[in-house]
Coordinates of C-alpha atoms in Angstrom, one line a residue:
X236 CA 56.2 -15.1 -37.4
X237 CA 56.6 -13.1 -34.2
X238 CA 58.5 -9.9 -34.2
X239 CA 61.8 -9.3 -32.4
X240 CA 60.0 -7.1 -29.8
X241 CA 57.6 -10.0 -29.0
X242 CA 60.5 -12.5 -28.8
X243 CA 62.0 -10.4 -26.0
X244 CA 58.9 -10.6 -23.9
X245 CA 58.5 -14.4 -24.2
X246 CA 61.1 -15.0 -21.5
X247 CA 58.9 -13.1 -19.0
X248 CA 55.7 -15.1 -19.5
X249 CA 54.4 -18.4 -18.2
X250 CA 53.7 -20.2 -21.5
X251 CA 55.6 -18.7 -24.4
X252 CA 54.3 -21.4 -26.8
X253 CA 50.9 -19.7 -26.8
X254 CA 52.2 -16.7 -28.6
X255 CA 54.6 -17.8 -31.3
X256 CA 52.7 -19.6 -34.0
X257 CA 54.8 -21.8 -36.3
X258 CA 52.8 -25.0 -35.6
X259 CA 52.5 -28.0 -37.9
X260 CA 49.7 -27.4 -40.5
X261 CA 49.3 -23.7 -39.9
X262 CA 48.5 -21.8 -43.2
X263 CA 50.9 -19.2 -44.4
X264 CA 50.1 -17.2 -47.5
X265 CA 51.8 -14.4 -49.5
X266 CA 50.2 -11.2 -48.4
X267 CA 50.5 -9.7 -51.9
X268 CA 48.4 -12.5 -53.3
X269 CA 45.4 -12.4 -50.9
X270 CA 42.5 -10.0 -51.3
X271 CA 40.8 -10.4 -48.0
X272 CA 42.3 -10.9 -44.5
X273 CA 40.3 -12.5 -41.7
X274 CA 41.5 -12.5 -38.1
X275 CA 39.7 -15.4 -36.4
X276 CA 39.7 -14.4 -32.7
X277 CA 38.9 -16.8 -29.9
X278 CA 38.1 -14.8 -26.8
X279 CA 40.0 -17.1 -24.4
X280 CA 43.5 -18.6 -24.0
X281 CA 45.3 -20.5 -26.7
X282 CA 44.7 -23.9 -24.9
X283 CA 40.9 -23.4 -24.9
X284 CA 40.6 -21.9 -28.4
X285 CA 42.8 -24.5 -30.1
X286 CA 40.5 -27.2 -28.7
X287 CA 37.4 -25.7 -30.4
X288 CA 36.1 -27.6 -33.4
X289 CA 34.2 -24.7 -35.0
X290 CA 37.4 -22.7 -35.3
X291 CA 39.2 -25.6 -36.9
X292 CA 36.5 -26.0 -39.5
X293 CA 36.2 -22.3 -40.4
X294 CA 40.0 -21.8 -40.4
X295 CA 40.4 -24.5 -43.0
X296 CA 37.3 -23.5 -45.0
X297 CA 38.4 -19.9 -45.5
X298 CA 42.0 -20.8 -46.2
X299 CA 40.8 -23.2 -48.9
X300 CA 39.8 -20.0 -50.9
X301 CA 43.0 -18.8 -52.5
X302 CA 42.4 -15.0 -52.0
X303 CA 41.3 -15.3 -48.4
X304 CA 43.9 -15.6 -45.6
X305 CA 42.4 -16.5 -42.2
X306 CA 44.7 -16.3 -39.2
X307 CA 44.3 -17.2 -35.6
X308 CA 44.2 -14.8 -32.6
X309 CA 43.8 -15.7 -29.0
X310 CA 43.4 -13.7 -25.8
X311 CA 46.8 -13.2 -24.2
X312 CA 46.9 -14.4 -20.6
X313 CA 47.3 -11.7 -17.9
X314 CA 51.1 -11.9 -17.8
X315 CA 51.4 -11.4 -21.5
X316 CA 48.8 -8.7 -21.6
X317 CA 50.7 -6.7 -19.1
X318 CA 54.0 -7.0 -21.0
X319 CA 52.2 -6.1 -24.3
X320 CA 50.7 -2.9 -22.8
X321 CA 54.0 -2.0 -21.1
X322 CA 55.9 -2.3 -24.4
X323 CA 53.2 -0.9 -26.6
X324 CA 52.7 -4.1 -28.6
X325 CA 49.3 -4.4 -30.2
X326 CA 47.4 -7.8 -30.3
X327 CA 48.7 -9.7 -33.3
X328 CA 47.7 -12.8 -35.4
X329 CA 49.9 -16.0 -34.9
X330 CA 50.5 -16.8 -38.6
X331 CA 51.9 -13.4 -39.8
X332 CA 52.6 -11.6 -36.6
X333 CA 50.7 -8.7 -38.1
X334 CA 48.5 -6.5 -35.8
X335 CA 44.8 -7.3 -35.8
X336 CA 44.1 -3.7 -36.9
X337 CA 45.6 -4.6 -40.3
X338 CA 42.7 -7.1 -41.0
X339 CA 39.6 -6.6 -43.1
X340 CA 37.5 -8.7 -40.8
X341 CA 37.9 -9.3 -37.1
X342 CA 35.8 -12.3 -36.3
X343 CA 34.9 -13.7 -32.8
X344 CA 33.3 -17.0 -31.9
X345 CA 31.1 -16.6 -28.8
X346 CA 30.9 -19.9 -27.0
X347 CA 30.2 -18.6 -23.5
X348 CA 28.6 -15.3 -22.2
X349 CA 31.5 -14.6 -19.8
X350 CA 33.8 -14.3 -22.8
X351 CA 32.1 -11.0 -23.9
X352 CA 34.6 -8.9 -21.9
X353 CA 37.5 -10.7 -23.5
X354 CA 36.1 -9.9 -27.0
X355 CA 36.1 -6.2 -26.1
X356 CA 39.4 -6.4 -24.4
X357 CA 41.0 -8.0 -27.5
X358 CA 39.6 -5.1 -29.6
X359 CA 41.1 -2.6 -27.1
X360 CA 44.5 -4.4 -27.2
X361 CA 44.3 -4.2 -31.0
X362 CA 43.9 -0.4 -30.9
X363 CA 40.6 -0.9 -32.8
X364 CA 37.6 1.3 -31.6
X365 CA 35.3 -1.0 -29.6
X366 CA 32.0 0.5 -30.7
X367 CA 30.9 -0.2 -34.2
X368 CA 29.7 3.5 -34.7
X369 CA 33.3 4.6 -34.2
X370 CA 34.7 2.3 -36.9
X371 CA 33.7 4.4 -39.9
X372 CA 35.7 2.9 -42.7
X373 CA 35.2 -0.3 -44.8
X374 CA 37.8 -2.2 -42.8
X375 CA 38.1 -3.9 -39.4
X376 CA 34.6 -5.2 -39.8
X377 CA 33.8 -6.9 -36.5
X378 CA 31.7 -10.1 -37.0
X379 CA 30.6 -12.7 -34.4
X380 CA 28.9 -16.0 -34.4
X381 CA 28.5 -19.1 -32.1
X382 CA 25.8 -20.1 -29.6
X383 CA 25.9 -16.8 -27.7
X384 CA 25.0 -14.9 -30.9
X385 CA 21.4 -16.2 -30.4
X386 CA 21.0 -13.3 -28.0
X387 CA 23.3 -10.6 -29.4
X388 CA 21.7 -7.6 -27.6
X389 CA 24.1 -7.2 -24.6
X390 CA 27.0 -6.6 -27.1
X391 CA 24.9 -5.1 -30.0
X392 CA 26.9 -1.8 -29.9
X393 CA 30.2 -3.4 -30.6
X394 CA 29.6 -5.9 -33.4
X395 CA 28.9 -4.9 -37.0
X396 CA 27.5 -8.3 -38.1
X397 CA 26.3 -11.3 -36.2
X398 CA 26.1 -14.7 -38.0
X399 CA 23.0 -16.5 -36.9
X400 CA 23.2 -20.3 -37.2
X401 CA 25.9 -22.3 -38.9
X402 CA 28.7 -20.4 -40.5
X403 CA 30.1 -22.5 -43.3
X404 CA 28.2 -20.7 -46.2
X405 CA 27.2 -17.4 -44.7
X406 CA 30.8 -16.3 -43.8
X407 CA 32.0 -16.7 -47.4
X408 CA 29.0 -14.9 -48.8
X409 CA 29.6 -11.9 -46.6
X410 CA 33.3 -11.9 -47.5
X411 CA 32.4 -12.0 -51.2
X412 CA 30.0 -9.1 -50.7
X413 CA 32.7 -7.1 -48.9
X414 CA 35.2 -7.6 -51.8
X415 CA 32.5 -6.4 -54.3
X416 CA 31.6 -3.4 -52.1
X417 CA 35.3 -2.4 -51.7
X418 CA 35.9 -2.7 -55.5
X419 CA 32.9 -0.5 -56.1
X420 CA 34.0 2.1 -53.6
X421 CA 30.9 1.6 -51.4
X422 CA 30.7 2.9 -47.8
X423 CA 30.7 0.7 -44.7
X424 CA 27.0 1.7 -44.2
X425 CA 26.1 0.5 -47.7
X426 CA 28.0 -2.8 -47.1
X427 CA 26.1 -3.4 -43.9
X428 CA 22.7 -2.6 -45.5
X429 CA 23.5 -5.1 -48.3
X430 CA 24.7 -7.7 -45.8
X431 CA 21.5 -7.6 -43.9
X432 CA 19.7 -9.1 -47.0
X433 CA 21.8 -12.3 -46.7
X434 CA 20.0 -15.0 -44.8
X435 CA 21.6 -15.6 -41.3
X436 CA 23.0 -12.0 -41.1
X437 CA 22.0 -9.7 -38.3
X438 CA 23.2 -6.1 -38.3
X439 CA 22.3 -4.6 -34.9
X440 CA 22.8 -1.0 -36.1
X441 CA 19.8 -1.4 -38.5
X442 CA 17.3 -1.8 -35.6
X443 CA 15.8 0.5 -33.0
X444 CA 14.7 -0.7 -29.6
X445 CA 12.2 1.2 -27.3
X446 CA 11.4 0.3 -23.7
X447 CA 8.3 0.4 -21.5
X448 CA 8.2 2.2 -18.1
X449 CA 9.0 -1.1 -16.3
X450 CA 12.2 -1.7 -18.3
X451 CA 10.8 -4.4 -20.5
X452 CA 11.0 -4.0 -24.3
X453 CA 8.2 -2.1 -26.0
X454 CA 9.2 -2.5 -29.6
X455 CA 11.9 -3.7 -31.9
X456 CA 11.9 -1.8 -35.2
X457 CA 14.0 -2.5 -38.4
X458 CA 15.3 0.6 -40.2
X459 CA 14.9 1.0 -44.0
X460 CA 14.4 -2.4 -45.5
X461 CA 16.3 -4.5 -43.0
X462 CA 14.3 -7.8 -42.4
X463 CA 11.9 -7.9 -39.4
X464 CA 13.0 -11.5 -38.6
X465 CA 16.5 -13.0 -39.0
X466 CA 16.4 -16.7 -39.9
X467 CA 19.3 -19.0 -38.9
X468 CA 21.5 -20.6 -41.5
X469 CA 21.8 -24.3 -41.5
X470 CA 23.9 -27.0 -43.4
X471 CA 21.5 -29.7 -44.4
X472 CA 23.7 -32.3 -46.0
X473 CA 26.5 -33.1 -43.5
X474 CA 28.3 -35.5 -46.0
X475 CA 28.7 -32.5 -48.4
X476 CA 29.5 -30.0 -45.7
X477 CA 33.1 -28.9 -45.6
X478 CA 35.4 -30.8 -43.1
X479 CA 39.1 -30.3 -42.7
X480 CA 41.5 -33.2 -43.4
X481 CA 44.1 -31.7 -41.1
X482 CA 44.2 -29.5 -38.0
X483 CA 46.9 -27.1 -36.8
X484 CA 48.8 -29.2 -34.3
X485 CA 49.6 -27.1 -31.2
X486 CA 53.0 -26.6 -29.7
X487 CA 51.8 -26.7 -26.1
X488 CA 49.3 -29.1 -24.5
X489 CA 45.7 -27.9 -25.0
X490 CA 42.5 -28.8 -23.3
X491 CA 41.3 -31.4 -25.8
X492 CA 44.6 -32.5 -27.4
X493 CA 43.3 -35.0 -29.9
X494 CA 41.7 -35.3 -33.3
X495 CA 38.0 -34.4 -33.3
X496 CA 35.5 -35.8 -35.7
X497 CA 32.0 -34.4 -35.9
X498 CA 29.5 -37.2 -36.4
X499 CA 26.2 -35.3 -36.4
X500 CA 24.6 -32.0 -35.5
X501 CA 21.4 -31.5 -33.5
X502 CA 20.0 -33.7 -30.8
X503 CA 17.1 -36.2 -30.8
X504 CA 16.3 -35.4 -27.1
X505 CA 14.4 -32.3 -26.0
X506 CA 15.8 -31.4 -22.6
X507 CA 14.0 -28.3 -21.5
X508 CA 17.1 -26.5 -20.1
X509 CA 19.4 -27.2 -23.1
X510 CA 20.0 -24.4 -25.5
X511 CA 22.2 -26.4 -27.9
X512 CA 19.5 -29.1 -28.2
X513 CA 17.0 -26.4 -29.4
X514 CA 19.1 -24.1 -31.6
X515 CA 21.0 -26.9 -33.5
X516 CA 17.8 -28.6 -34.7
X517 CA 17.1 -30.6 -36.8
X518 CA 19.3 -33.7 -36.4
X519 CA 21.7 -34.2 -39.4
X520 CA 24.0 -37.2 -39.5
X521 CA 27.1 -37.9 -41.5
X522 CA 27.4 -41.4 -43.0
X523 CA 29.7 -43.9 -41.4
X524 CA 31.8 -44.0 -44.6
X525 CA 32.4 -40.2 -44.5
X526 CA 33.2 -40.2 -40.8
X527 CA 35.6 -43.2 -41.2
X528 CA 37.4 -41.5 -44.2
X529 CA 37.7 -38.2 -42.4
X530 CA 39.0 -39.8 -39.1
X531 CA 41.7 -41.6 -41.0
X532 CA 42.8 -38.5 -42.9
X533 CA 43.0 -36.5 -39.7
X534 CA 45.1 -39.1 -37.9
X535 CA 47.4 -39.4 -40.9
X536 CA 47.9 -35.6 -41.2
X537 CA 48.2 -34.7 -37.5
X538 CA 49.9 -37.7 -35.9
X539 CA 47.2 -37.8 -33.2
X540 CA 46.6 -41.3 -31.6
X541 CA 43.1 -40.5 -30.3
X542 CA 40.0 -39.5 -32.1
X543 CA 37.0 -38.1 -30.2
X544 CA 33.6 -38.6 -31.9
X545 CA 31.9 -35.3 -31.3
X546 CA 28.2 -34.4 -31.1
X547 CA 25.7 -33.4 -28.5
X548 CA 25.1 -37.1 -27.6
X549 CA 27.4 -39.5 -29.4
X550 CA 25.5 -42.7 -28.5
X551 CA 22.4 -41.4 -30.2
X552 CA 24.2 -41.6 -33.6
X553 CA 21.9 -44.1 -35.4
X554 CA 24.7 -46.2 -36.8
X555 CA 27.1 -46.1 -33.9
X556 CA 27.9 -49.8 -33.8
X557 CA 28.6 -50.2 -37.6
X558 CA 30.7 -47.0 -37.3
X559 CA 32.8 -48.3 -34.5
X560 CA 33.3 -51.6 -36.4
X561 CA 34.6 -49.6 -39.4
X562 CA 36.9 -47.5 -37.2
X563 CA 38.2 -50.5 -35.4
X564 CA 39.3 -52.1 -38.7
X565 CA 42.3 -49.7 -38.8
X566 CA 42.5 -48.0 -35.4
X567 CA 43.5 -51.1 -33.5
X568 CA 46.5 -51.8 -35.7
X569 CA 47.6 -48.1 -35.7
X570 CA 47.1 -47.9 -31.9
X571 CA 44.6 -45.1 -32.3
X572 CA 42.0 -45.0 -29.5
X573 CA 38.4 -43.9 -30.2
X574 CA 36.6 -41.9 -27.5
X575 CA 32.9 -41.2 -27.2
X576 CA 32.3 -38.2 -25.1
X577 CA 28.7 -37.2 -24.1
X578 CA 27.3 -40.7 -23.8
X579 CA 23.7 -41.2 -22.8
X580 CA 22.9 -43.4 -19.8
X581 CA 20.4 -45.3 -21.9
X582 CA 22.7 -45.5 -24.9
X583 CA 25.7 -47.3 -23.4
X584 CA 25.5 -51.0 -24.3
X585 CA 27.8 -54.0 -24.0
X586 CA 28.4 -53.7 -27.8
X587 CA 29.5 -50.1 -27.6
X588 CA 31.6 -50.7 -24.4
X589 CA 33.5 -53.6 -26.0
X590 CA 34.3 -51.5 -29.1
X591 CA 35.6 -48.4 -27.2
X592 CA 37.8 -50.2 -24.7
X593 CA 40.1 -51.8 -27.2
X594 CA 43.0 -49.3 -26.7
X595 CA 42.6 -47.1 -23.6
X596 CA 40.3 -46.9 -20.7
X597 CA 39.4 -43.5 -19.5
X598 CA 36.6 -42.7 -17.0
X599 CA 33.0 -42.8 -18.2
X600 CA 30.9 -39.7 -18.0
X601 CA 27.1 -39.5 -17.8
X602 CA 24.8 -36.6 -17.2
X603 CA 21.6 -37.6 -15.3
X604 CA 21.2 -33.8 -14.7
X605 CA 18.9 -34.3 -11.7
X606 CA 19.0 -36.6 -8.7
X607 CA 15.3 -37.4 -8.5
X608 CA 13.0 -38.9 -11.1
X609 CA 10.5 -36.1 -10.5
X610 CA 13.1 -33.5 -11.5
X611 CA 14.3 -35.5 -14.5
X612 CA 10.7 -35.6 -15.7
X613 CA 10.3 -31.8 -15.2
X614 CA 13.4 -31.2 -17.4
X615 CA 12.4 -33.9 -19.9
X616 CA 15.6 -35.9 -19.3
X617 CA 14.1 -39.4 -20.0
X618 CA 16.6 -41.4 -17.9
X619 CA 15.5 -43.7 -15.1
X620 CA 17.7 -44.5 -12.1
X621 CA 17.6 -48.3 -12.8
X622 CA 18.9 -47.6 -16.3
X623 CA 21.8 -45.6 -14.9
X624 CA 22.7 -48.3 -12.4
X625 CA 22.4 -51.0 -15.1
X626 CA 24.7 -49.0 -17.3
X627 CA 27.3 -48.5 -14.5
X628 CA 27.1 -52.2 -13.7
X629 CA 27.9 -53.0 -17.4
X630 CA 30.8 -50.6 -17.3
X631 CA 32.2 -52.0 -13.9
X632 CA 32.0 -55.5 -15.3
X633 CA 33.9 -54.3 -18.4
X634 CA 36.8 -53.0 -16.1
X635 CA 35.9 -49.4 -15.5
X636 CA 36.3 -48.0 -12.0
X637 CA 35.7 -44.3 -12.4
X638 CA 32.4 -42.6 -13.2
X639 CA 31.7 -38.9 -13.5
X640 CA 28.1 -37.7 -13.1
X641 CA 27.0 -34.3 -14.1
X642 CA 24.0 -32.6 -12.4
X643 CA 22.4 -29.2 -12.4
X644 CA 20.9 -27.4 -9.3
X645 CA 18.4 -24.6 -9.2
X646 CA 16.1 -26.1 -11.9
X647 CA 12.5 -24.9 -12.0
X648 CA 10.3 -26.5 -9.2
X649 CA 13.3 -28.0 -7.4
X650 CA 13.0 -28.8 -3.7
X651 CA 15.7 -29.7 -1.1
X652 CA 14.7 -33.3 -1.4
X653 CA 15.5 -33.2 -5.1
X654 CA 18.9 -31.7 -4.2
X655 CA 19.7 -34.4 -1.6
X656 CA 18.7 -37.0 -4.2
X657 CA 22.0 -36.1 -6.1
X658 CA 24.0 -37.5 -3.2
X659 CA 21.6 -40.5 -3.1
X660 CA 22.2 -41.3 -6.7
X661 CA 26.0 -41.1 -6.3
X662 CA 25.7 -43.5 -3.4
X663 CA 23.6 -45.9 -5.5
X664 CA 26.4 -46.0 -8.1
X665 CA 29.0 -46.7 -5.4
X666 CA 26.7 -49.5 -4.1
X667 CA 26.2 -50.9 -7.6
X668 CA 30.0 -51.3 -7.9
X669 CA 30.3 -53.4 -4.7
X670 CA 27.3 -55.5 -5.7
X671 CA 28.8 -56.2 -9.2
X672 CA 30.3 -59.8 -9.2
X673 CA 32.6 -59.1 -12.2
X674 CA 34.1 -55.8 -10.9
X675 CA 37.9 -55.4 -11.3
X676 CA 39.7 -57.2 -8.5
X677 CA 41.4 -55.2 -5.7
X678 CA 40.3 -51.8 -7.0
X679 CA 37.9 -49.4 -5.4
X680 CA 35.4 -47.2 -7.2
X681 CA 35.6 -43.4 -7.7
X682 CA 32.5 -41.4 -8.4
X683 CA 32.7 -37.7 -9.1
X684 CA 29.4 -35.8 -8.9
X685 CA 29.6 -32.3 -10.4
X686 CA 26.8 -29.8 -10.0
X687 CA 26.5 -26.6 -12.1
X688 CA 23.9 -24.0 -11.4
X689 CA 20.9 -23.7 -13.8
X690 CA 21.1 -20.7 -16.1
X691 CA 17.9 -19.9 -18.1
X692 CA 18.9 -19.6 -21.7
X693 CA 17.2 -18.0 -24.8
X694 CA 15.3 -20.4 -27.1
X695 CA 14.6 -23.0 -24.4
X696 CA 11.3 -23.7 -22.7
X697 CA 12.8 -22.4 -19.5
X698 CA 13.7 -19.0 -21.0
X699 CA 10.9 -17.4 -19.0
X700 CA 12.0 -18.9 -15.7
X701 CA 13.9 -17.1 -12.9
X702 CA 17.3 -18.2 -11.8
X703 CA 17.7 -19.1 -8.1
X704 CA 19.4 -16.3 -6.1
X705 CA 23.1 -16.8 -5.1
X706 CA 22.2 -17.5 -1.4
X707 CA 19.7 -20.2 -2.4
X708 CA 22.3 -21.8 -4.7
X709 CA 24.9 -21.8 -1.9
X710 CA 22.4 -23.4 0.4
X711 CA 21.7 -26.2 -2.1
X712 CA 25.4 -26.8 -2.7
X713 CA 25.9 -27.2 1.1
X714 CA 22.9 -29.5 1.3
X715 CA 24.5 -31.9 -1.2
X716 CA 27.8 -31.8 0.7
X717 CA 26.0 -32.6 4.0
X718 CA 24.1 -35.5 2.3
X719 CA 27.2 -37.3 1.1
X720 CA 28.3 -39.9 3.6
X721 CA 31.1 -41.7 1.8
X722 CA 34.7 -40.8 0.7
X723 CA 34.1 -42.7 -2.5
X724 CA 32.1 -39.7 -3.9
X725 CA 33.9 -36.5 -4.8
X726 CA 31.6 -33.5 -5.1
X727 CA 32.5 -30.6 -7.3
X728 CA 30.4 -27.6 -7.9
X729 CA 30.4 -24.6 -10.1
X730 CA 30.7 -21.1 -8.6
X731 CA 27.3 -19.5 -8.2
X732 CA 28.6 -16.0 -8.7
X733 CA 29.7 -16.7 -12.3
X734 CA 26.4 -18.5 -13.0
X735 CA 24.6 -15.4 -11.9
X736 CA 26.5 -13.1 -14.2
X737 CA 26.1 -15.7 -17.0
X738 CA 22.3 -15.5 -16.5
X739 CA 22.4 -11.7 -16.7
X740 CA 24.2 -11.7 -20.0
X741 CA 22.3 -14.6 -21.4
X742 CA 18.9 -12.8 -21.1
X743 CA 20.1 -9.2 -21.2
X744 CA 19.2 -6.4 -23.7
X745 CA 21.0 -3.4 -25.1
X746 CA 20.9 -1.6 -21.8
X747 CA 23.9 -3.8 -20.8
X748 CA 26.0 -2.3 -23.6
X749 CA 27.0 0.7 -21.4
X750 CA 28.0 -1.7 -18.6
X751 CA 30.1 -3.7 -21.1
X752 CA 31.8 -0.5 -22.3
X753 CA 32.7 0.6 -18.8
X754 CA 33.9 -3.0 -18.0
X755 CA 36.3 -2.7 -21.0
X756 CA 37.5 0.7 -19.9
X757 CA 38.3 -0.7 -16.4
X758 CA 40.2 -3.6 -17.9
X759 CA 37.7 -6.5 -17.1
X760 CA 38.7 -9.7 -18.8
X761 CA 38.7 -13.5 -18.3
X762 CA 35.5 -13.5 -16.3
X763 CA 35.1 -17.2 -16.8
X764 CA 38.4 -17.7 -14.7
X765 CA 38.3 -17.5 -10.9
X766 CA 41.7 -15.7 -10.9
X767 CA 40.1 -12.7 -12.7
X768 CA 36.4 -12.7 -11.8
X769 CA 35.0 -10.5 -9.1
X770 CA 31.2 -10.3 -8.7
X771 CA 31.7 -7.4 -6.3
X772 CA 33.3 -5.3 -9.0
X773 CA 30.6 -6.2 -11.5
X774 CA 27.9 -5.2 -9.0
X775 CA 29.6 -1.8 -8.6
X776 CA 29.6 -1.3 -12.4
X777 CA 25.9 -2.2 -12.7
X778 CA 25.2 0.2 -9.8
X779 CA 27.2 3.0 -11.5
X780 CA 25.2 2.5 -14.8
X781 CA 21.9 2.3 -13.0
X782 CA 21.2 -1.2 -14.2
X783 CA 19.7 -3.9 -12.0
X784 CA 21.2 -7.3 -12.8
X785 CA 18.6 -9.3 -11.0
X786 CA 16.0 -7.8 -13.4
X787 CA 17.7 -10.1 -16.0
X788 CA 18.7 -13.1 -13.8
X789 CA 16.0 -13.6 -11.2
X790 CA 12.8 -12.3 -12.7
X791 CA 10.1 -14.6 -14.2
X792 CA 8.9 -13.3 -17.6
X793 CA 5.3 -13.4 -18.8
X794 CA 4.6 -15.2 -22.1
X795 CA 3.5 -12.0 -23.8
X796 CA 6.6 -10.0 -22.9
X797 CA 8.8 -9.1 -25.9
X798 CA 12.1 -10.8 -25.3
X799 CA 15.4 -9.3 -26.5
X800 CA 15.9 -12.1 -29.0
X801 CA 12.3 -12.3 -30.4
X802 CA 13.4 -10.9 -33.8
X803 CA 15.7 -13.9 -34.3
X804 CA 14.4 -17.2 -35.7
X805 CA 16.2 -20.4 -34.8
X806 CA 13.5 -22.6 -36.3
X807 CA 11.9 -23.4 -32.9
X808 CA 8.5 -21.6 -32.5
X809 CA 7.6 -19.7 -29.4
X810 CA 4.3 -21.7 -29.3
X811 CA 6.3 -24.9 -29.1
X812 CA 8.5 -23.5 -26.2
X813 CA 5.4 -22.3 -24.4
X814 CA 3.7 -25.7 -24.7
X815 CA 6.8 -27.4 -23.3

């Protein structure tokens, strides 16, 4: 329910549908009958946030509790933000149209380090003090979770509570504690101290950090009886884990505009660069029966005609063929297509191919990650070139003509020969198409090779490694371009400047908080978007704050250095990471 003031602004912005709410399946409650209001904030645009599965799960989970009303808030795009500031309109939630400052909890999901500035900007637009020490009362409790919460230190000054691990249980436990503390007249400080006793809760204000002369961390000390180690929360039985039977259906087209069904968590592979593969361990699967039932309910309740089976590596699901058989029993007749994103090169079989091409053919995507076998061995990506080519040949014979390949440059020990091998592998796929006797008649092949820059992440075996400098990454990008000799290969690459900043935030410590605060004052936002990002402006900020960003991005750590996230336990031991 947007206000009259907001309605007037909608004519002046690019996509008004982002700001009005009122979608199918949104949850509206009577304010007088709810006891706790939770603003679920996604620090990016509506289209990106509405595609995020975690938000869909937690939105439905909280709203299933009668006295909790969870509403959605997204970052307004630049045009809307300007209008809101000009007309003095605070950031509001889509369901009620109420300002975010009215809510008991303001929760953020942190999927990507470059969304940190959006989180602070959203607080600023809400008129809520950005630093947790300036929010004195037991309201507007700022909480955050998601993969970037595994190193919370660069934003430790702004967040009251971080949820470490999976949120389905811990979120509700903290809300229950809040209701009790409010009823008993307890202070915010008392609430935070009690919260820190809940497993999976990290309260940064209850810890002191000291530094050595060289800028590394000397000690990390809990205050009072806050725990020395924070252990992640995990849902062990996925069949019993909450899953929504409907999603809010957006009014404008979003990034992933389809029903999404989670099939398992974790990953059986151990790629050494991959944070998700480490922090979501162990592997926990849903049964085919549960998945089938949930897919059907979602399609019935949303009207979507495509279901995406979501996981870190869908073809690694141990019962993938029986599952596809079950889904095909009804999806064919109802013209619902089943898509399998994140396929493994060695997991794409004739059997799987025949089952997913029944309704609609989209391009196939594989991630060899590196061009040469030597590099794939270094990163523990157990995929051989002959397997990739065999898989592509299978797909070409099945009627596919477009293949996307994802690579990473700047990996530890990489040479220019390894980099050129990316173009070589793309060429081999093109050649495999023309050698395939059963390829589609009269069509040519399209291979897209995309290269992102390696960012060393916490809780991975490469967390101690330096990132390549920006000039070196540029040189490698150019080298791939120069090595491609056919127009059948399209080469895309990720901007090295944003990858550099991502590495700074990924491995940063609390000294970055003052940089973040200044960035918020200067109106920095949407750093993940080229329209808004300027490395030059960031470097000026770092300089002004006396912080050297390359200390975080381009420095090799020793194994005995205390890392900013060493007090957090994701169930993967440091010894294991060192061995890897």
